[in-house]
mmCIF file of C-alpha atoms in Angstrom:
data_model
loop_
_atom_site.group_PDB
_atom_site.id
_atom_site.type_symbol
_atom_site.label_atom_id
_atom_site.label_comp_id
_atom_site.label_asym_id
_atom_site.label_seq_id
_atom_site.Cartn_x
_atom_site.Cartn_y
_atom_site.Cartn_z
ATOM 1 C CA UNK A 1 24.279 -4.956 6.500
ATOM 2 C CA UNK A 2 26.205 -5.916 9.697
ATOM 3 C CA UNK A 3 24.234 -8.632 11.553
ATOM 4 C CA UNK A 4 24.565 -11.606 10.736
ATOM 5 C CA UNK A 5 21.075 -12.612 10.631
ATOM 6 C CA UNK A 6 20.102 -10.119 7.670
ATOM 7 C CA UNK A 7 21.874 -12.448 5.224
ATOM 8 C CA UNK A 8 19.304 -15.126 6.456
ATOM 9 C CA UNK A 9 16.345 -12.617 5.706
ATOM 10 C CA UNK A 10 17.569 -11.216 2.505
ATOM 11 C CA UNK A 11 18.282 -15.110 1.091
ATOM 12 C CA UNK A 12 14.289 -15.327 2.536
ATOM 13 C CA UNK A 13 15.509 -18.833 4.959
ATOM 14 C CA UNK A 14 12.503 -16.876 7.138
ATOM 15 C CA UNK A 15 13.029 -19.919 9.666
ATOM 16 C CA UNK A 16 16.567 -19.989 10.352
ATOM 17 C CA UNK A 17 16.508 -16.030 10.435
ATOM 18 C CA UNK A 18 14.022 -16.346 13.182
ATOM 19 C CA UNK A 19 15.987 -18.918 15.132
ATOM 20 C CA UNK A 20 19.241 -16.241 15.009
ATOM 21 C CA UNK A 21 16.824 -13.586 15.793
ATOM 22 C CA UNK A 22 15.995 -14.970 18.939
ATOM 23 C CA UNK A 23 19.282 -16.029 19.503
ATOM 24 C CA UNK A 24 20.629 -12.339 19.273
ATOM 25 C CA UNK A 25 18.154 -11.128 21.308
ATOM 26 C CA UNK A 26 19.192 -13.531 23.910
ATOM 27 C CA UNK A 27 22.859 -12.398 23.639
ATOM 28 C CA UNK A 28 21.760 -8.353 23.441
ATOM 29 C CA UNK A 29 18.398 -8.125 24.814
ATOM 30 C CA UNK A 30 18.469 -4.279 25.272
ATOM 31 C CA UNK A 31 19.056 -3.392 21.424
ATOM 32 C CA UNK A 32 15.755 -2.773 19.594
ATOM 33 C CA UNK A 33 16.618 -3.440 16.544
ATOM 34 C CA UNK A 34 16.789 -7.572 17.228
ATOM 35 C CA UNK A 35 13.212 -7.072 18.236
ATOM 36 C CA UNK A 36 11.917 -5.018 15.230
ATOM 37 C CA UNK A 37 13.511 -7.340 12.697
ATOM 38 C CA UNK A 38 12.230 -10.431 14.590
ATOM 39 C CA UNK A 39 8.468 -9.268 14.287
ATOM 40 C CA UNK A 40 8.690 -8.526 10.623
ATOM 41 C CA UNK A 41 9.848 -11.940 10.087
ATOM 42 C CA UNK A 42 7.403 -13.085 12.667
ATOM 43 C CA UNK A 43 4.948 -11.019 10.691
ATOM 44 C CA UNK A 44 5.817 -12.634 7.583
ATOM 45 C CA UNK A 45 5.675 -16.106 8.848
ATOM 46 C CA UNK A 46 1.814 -15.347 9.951
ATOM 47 C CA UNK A 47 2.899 -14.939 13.930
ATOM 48 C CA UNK A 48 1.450 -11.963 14.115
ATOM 49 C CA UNK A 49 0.895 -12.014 18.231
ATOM 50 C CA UNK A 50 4.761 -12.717 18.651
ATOM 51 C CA UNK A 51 5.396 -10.173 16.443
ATOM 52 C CA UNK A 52 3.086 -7.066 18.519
ATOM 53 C CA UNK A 53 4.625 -8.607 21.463
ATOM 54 C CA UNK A 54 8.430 -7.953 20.098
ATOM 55 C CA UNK A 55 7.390 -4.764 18.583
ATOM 56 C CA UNK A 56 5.903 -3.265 21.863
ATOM 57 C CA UNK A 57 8.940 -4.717 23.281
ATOM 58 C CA UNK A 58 11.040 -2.812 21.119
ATOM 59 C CA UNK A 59 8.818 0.512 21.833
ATOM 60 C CA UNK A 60 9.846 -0.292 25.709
ATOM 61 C CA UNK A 61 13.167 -0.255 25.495
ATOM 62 C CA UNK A 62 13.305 3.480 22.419
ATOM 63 C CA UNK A 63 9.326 5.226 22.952
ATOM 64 C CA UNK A 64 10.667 7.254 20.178
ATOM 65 C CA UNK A 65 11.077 4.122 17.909
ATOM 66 C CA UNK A 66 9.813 5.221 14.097
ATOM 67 C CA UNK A 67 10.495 1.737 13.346
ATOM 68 C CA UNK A 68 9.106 0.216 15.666
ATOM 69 C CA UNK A 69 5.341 2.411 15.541
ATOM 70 C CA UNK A 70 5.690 2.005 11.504
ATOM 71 C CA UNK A 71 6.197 -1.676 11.249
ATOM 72 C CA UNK A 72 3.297 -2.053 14.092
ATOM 73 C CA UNK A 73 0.827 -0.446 11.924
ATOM 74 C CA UNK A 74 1.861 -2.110 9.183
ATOM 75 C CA UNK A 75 0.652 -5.152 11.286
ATOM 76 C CA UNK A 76 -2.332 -3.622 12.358
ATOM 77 C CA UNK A 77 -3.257 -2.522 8.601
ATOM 78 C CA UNK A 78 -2.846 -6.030 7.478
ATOM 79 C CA UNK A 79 -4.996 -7.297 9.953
ATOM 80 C CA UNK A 80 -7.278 -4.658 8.933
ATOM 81 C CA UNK A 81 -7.204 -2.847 12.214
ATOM 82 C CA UNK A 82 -7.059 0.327 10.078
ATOM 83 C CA UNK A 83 -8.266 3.227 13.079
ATOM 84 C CA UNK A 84 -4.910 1.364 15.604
ATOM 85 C CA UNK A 85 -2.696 1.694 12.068
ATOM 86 C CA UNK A 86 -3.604 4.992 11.264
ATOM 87 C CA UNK A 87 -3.122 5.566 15.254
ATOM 88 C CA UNK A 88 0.675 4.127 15.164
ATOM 89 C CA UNK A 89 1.026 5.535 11.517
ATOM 90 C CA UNK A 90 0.384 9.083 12.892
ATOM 91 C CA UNK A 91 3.694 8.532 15.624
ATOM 92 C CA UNK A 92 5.709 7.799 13.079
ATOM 93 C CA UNK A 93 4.846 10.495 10.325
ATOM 94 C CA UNK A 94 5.422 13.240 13.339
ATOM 95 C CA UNK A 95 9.479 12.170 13.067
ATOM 96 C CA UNK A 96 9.113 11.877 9.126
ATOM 97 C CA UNK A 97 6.144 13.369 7.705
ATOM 98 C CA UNK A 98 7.989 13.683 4.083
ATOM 99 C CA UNK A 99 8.340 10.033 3.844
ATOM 100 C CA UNK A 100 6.823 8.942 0.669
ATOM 101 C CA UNK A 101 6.018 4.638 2.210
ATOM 102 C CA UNK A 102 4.638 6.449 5.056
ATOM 103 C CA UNK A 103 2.241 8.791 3.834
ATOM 104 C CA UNK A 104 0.904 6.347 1.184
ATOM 105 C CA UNK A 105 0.168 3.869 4.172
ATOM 106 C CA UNK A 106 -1.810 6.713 5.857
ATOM 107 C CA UNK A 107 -3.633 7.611 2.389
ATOM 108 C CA UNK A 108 -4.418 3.570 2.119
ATOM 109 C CA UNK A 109 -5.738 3.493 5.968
ATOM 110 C CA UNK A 110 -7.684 6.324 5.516
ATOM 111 C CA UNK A 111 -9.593 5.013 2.409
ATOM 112 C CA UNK A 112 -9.996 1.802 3.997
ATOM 113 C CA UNK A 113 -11.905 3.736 6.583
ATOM 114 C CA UNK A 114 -13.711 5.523 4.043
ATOM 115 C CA UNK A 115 -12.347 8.968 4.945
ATOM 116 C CA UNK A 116 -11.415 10.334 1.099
ATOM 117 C CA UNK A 117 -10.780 14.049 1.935
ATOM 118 C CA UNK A 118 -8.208 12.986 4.386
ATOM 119 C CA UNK A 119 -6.542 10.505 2.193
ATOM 120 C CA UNK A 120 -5.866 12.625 -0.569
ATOM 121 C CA UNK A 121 -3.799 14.790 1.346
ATOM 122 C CA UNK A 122 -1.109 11.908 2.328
ATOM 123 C CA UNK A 123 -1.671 10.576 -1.403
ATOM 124 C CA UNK A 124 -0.233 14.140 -2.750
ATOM 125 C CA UNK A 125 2.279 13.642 -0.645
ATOM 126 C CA UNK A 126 3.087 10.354 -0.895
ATOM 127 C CA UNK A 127 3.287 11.321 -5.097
ATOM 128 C CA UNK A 128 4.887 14.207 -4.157
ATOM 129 C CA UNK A 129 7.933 12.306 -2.507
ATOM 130 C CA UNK A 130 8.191 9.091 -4.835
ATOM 131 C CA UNK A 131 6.416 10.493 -8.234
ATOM 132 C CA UNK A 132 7.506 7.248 -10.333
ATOM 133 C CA UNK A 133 5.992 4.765 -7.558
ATOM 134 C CA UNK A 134 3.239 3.662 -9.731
ATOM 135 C CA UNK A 135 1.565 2.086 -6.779
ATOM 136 C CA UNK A 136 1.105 5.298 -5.711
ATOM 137 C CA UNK A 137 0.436 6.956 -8.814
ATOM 138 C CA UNK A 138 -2.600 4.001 -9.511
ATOM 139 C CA UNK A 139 -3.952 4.739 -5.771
ATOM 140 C CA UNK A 140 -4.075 8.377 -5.610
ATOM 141 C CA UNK A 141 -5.654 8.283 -9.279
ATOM 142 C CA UNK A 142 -8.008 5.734 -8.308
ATOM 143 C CA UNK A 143 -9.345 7.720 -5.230
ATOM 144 C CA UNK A 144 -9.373 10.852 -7.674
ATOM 145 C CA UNK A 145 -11.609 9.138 -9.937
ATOM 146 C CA UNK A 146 -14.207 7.990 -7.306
ATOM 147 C CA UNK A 147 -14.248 11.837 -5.794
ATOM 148 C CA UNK A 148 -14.799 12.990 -9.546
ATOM 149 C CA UNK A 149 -11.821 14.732 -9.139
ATOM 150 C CA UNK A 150 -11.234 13.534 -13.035
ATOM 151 C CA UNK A 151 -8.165 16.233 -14.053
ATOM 152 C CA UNK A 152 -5.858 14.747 -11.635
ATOM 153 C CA UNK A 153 -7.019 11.009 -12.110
ATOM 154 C CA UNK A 154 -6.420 11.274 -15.655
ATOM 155 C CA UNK A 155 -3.268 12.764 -15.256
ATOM 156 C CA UNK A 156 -2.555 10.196 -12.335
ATOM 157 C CA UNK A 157 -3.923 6.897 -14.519
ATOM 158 C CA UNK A 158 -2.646 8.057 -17.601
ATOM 159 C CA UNK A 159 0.920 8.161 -16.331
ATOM 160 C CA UNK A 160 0.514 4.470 -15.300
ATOM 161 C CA UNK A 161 -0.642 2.994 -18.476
ATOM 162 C CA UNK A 162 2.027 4.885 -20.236
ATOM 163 C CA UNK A 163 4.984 2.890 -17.894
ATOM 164 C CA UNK A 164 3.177 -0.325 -17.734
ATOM 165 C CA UNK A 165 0.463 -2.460 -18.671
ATOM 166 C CA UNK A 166 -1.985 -2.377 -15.769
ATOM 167 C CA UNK A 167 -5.485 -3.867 -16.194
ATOM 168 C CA UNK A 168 -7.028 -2.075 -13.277
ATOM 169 C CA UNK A 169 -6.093 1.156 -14.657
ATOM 170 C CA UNK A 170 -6.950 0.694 -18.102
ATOM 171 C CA UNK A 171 -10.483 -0.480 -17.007
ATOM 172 C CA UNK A 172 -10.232 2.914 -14.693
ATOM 173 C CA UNK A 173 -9.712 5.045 -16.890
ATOM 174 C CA UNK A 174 -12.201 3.842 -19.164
ATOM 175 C CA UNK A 175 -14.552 4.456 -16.481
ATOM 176 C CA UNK A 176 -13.346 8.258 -16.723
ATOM 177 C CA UNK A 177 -13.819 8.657 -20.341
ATOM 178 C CA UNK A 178 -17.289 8.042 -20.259
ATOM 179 C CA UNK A 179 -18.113 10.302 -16.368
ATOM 180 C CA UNK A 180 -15.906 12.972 -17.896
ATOM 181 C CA UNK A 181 -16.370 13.002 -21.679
ATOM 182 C CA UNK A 182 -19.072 10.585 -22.410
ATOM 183 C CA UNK A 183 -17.134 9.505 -24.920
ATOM 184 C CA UNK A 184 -17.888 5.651 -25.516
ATOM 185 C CA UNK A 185 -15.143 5.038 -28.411
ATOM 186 C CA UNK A 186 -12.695 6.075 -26.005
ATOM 187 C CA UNK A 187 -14.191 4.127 -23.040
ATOM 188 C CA UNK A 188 -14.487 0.657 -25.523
ATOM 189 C CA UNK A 189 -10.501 0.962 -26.059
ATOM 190 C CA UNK A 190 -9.612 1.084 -22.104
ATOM 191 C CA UNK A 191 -12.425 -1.490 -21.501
ATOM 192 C CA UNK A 192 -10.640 -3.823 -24.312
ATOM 193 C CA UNK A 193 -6.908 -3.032 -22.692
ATOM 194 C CA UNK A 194 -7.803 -4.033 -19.682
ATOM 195 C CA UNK A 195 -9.087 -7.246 -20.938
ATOM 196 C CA UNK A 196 -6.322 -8.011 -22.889
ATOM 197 C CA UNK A 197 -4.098 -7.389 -19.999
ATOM 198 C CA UNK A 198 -6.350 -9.492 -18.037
ATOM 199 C CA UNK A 199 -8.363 -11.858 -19.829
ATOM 200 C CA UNK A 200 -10.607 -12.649 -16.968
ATOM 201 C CA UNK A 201 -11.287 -8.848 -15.815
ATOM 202 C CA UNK A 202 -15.107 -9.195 -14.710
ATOM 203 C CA UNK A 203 -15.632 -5.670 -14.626
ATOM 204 C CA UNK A 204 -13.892 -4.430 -18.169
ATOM 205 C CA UNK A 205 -15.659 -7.763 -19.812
ATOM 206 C CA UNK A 206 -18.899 -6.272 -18.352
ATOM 207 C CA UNK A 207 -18.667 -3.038 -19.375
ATOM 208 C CA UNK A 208 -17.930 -3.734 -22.457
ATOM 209 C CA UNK A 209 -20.725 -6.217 -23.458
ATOM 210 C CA UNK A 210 -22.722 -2.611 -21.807
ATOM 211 C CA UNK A 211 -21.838 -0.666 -24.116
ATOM 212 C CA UNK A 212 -21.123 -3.084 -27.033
ATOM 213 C CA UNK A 213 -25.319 -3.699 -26.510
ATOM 214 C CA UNK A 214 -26.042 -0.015 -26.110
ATOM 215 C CA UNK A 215 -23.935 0.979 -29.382
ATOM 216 C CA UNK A 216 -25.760 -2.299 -31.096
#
């Protein structure tokens, strides 16, 4: 990838990729990029006030830094400083607003702050750029489900229990079966995926004792 320190960080020697970090900054301390990459190591080490300070650093020397904003948020939304991510986020997704990573961080911000209606809008597109991110797919039909939006969430869940085997969204869409269909039989089989999946899934162990008593 060109510096020499990327090998370091792909190979994950987080340490010694730090140390060469800082040691390129030293010898070009005007190029931005030394500073980005050095706070999302910094990040990753758990140095997370190093890493804002490189990062607004970096946002001195380019104000017009994408990188720079996105991987700042991304800080922030870790911390769970979600209003300051969605904040930075916002910078960013006015120089790419079709970027799939992007918009699903916004959608995820926004329903950590409990702000649904404006979530789903970065979820569609979020699905809209990367449909096969099941990530994505298990978010935006997760939200779907709680807004008793249930066409697209069974679209949305269905499509991820079809690719993989997913616990959350077996025990999900069990969920659905009964708001949408009350239909119990249906419900049961999800509930007993998702524990099979998972064998310690609280929730789809719970439910099904529920309804196991209620069919009894």
């Amino acid at each position: 990838m060109g510096l020499e320190y990327e090998k370091l960080m792909r190979d994950g020697k987080m340490e010694a990729a730090i140390e060469a970090i800082f040691n390129s900054i030293e010898a070009e301390p005007r190029e931005e990029v030394h500073y980005i990459n050095g706070a999302n190591m910094l990040h990753k080490a758990g140095r997370d006030q190093e890493a804002e300070n490189f990062l607004q650093k970096a946002i001195t020397l380019n104000s017009g830094s994408t990188s720079a904003y996105y991987s700042l948020a991304n800080i922030y939304f870790d911390s769970e400083r979600y209003s300051e991510a969605v904040r930075l986020y916002l910078l960013a997704y006015s120089r790419n607003p079709e970027d799939g990573d992007l918009n699903f961080m916004l959608a995820m911000s926004h329903v950590h702050l409990d702000s649904p209606e404006k979530a789903i809008q970065f979820f569609e597109a979020a699905h809209n750029a990367k449909p096969d991110d099941l990530d994505i797919s298990f978010q935006y039909g997760l939200l779907c489900c709680q807004v008793s939006l249930y066409d697209p969430a069974e679209k949305l869940l269905g499509k991820v229990i079809d690719k993989t085997d997913h616990a959350d969204a077996e025990y999900n869409m069990g969920l659905l079966k009964l708001m949408k269909y009350d239909d119990q039989n249906a419900a049961i089989h999800h509930f007993r995926n998702a524990s099979e999946i998972q064998n310690d899934h609280h929730l789809a162990h719970h439910a099904l004792r529920k309804l196991t008593e209620s069919n009894g």
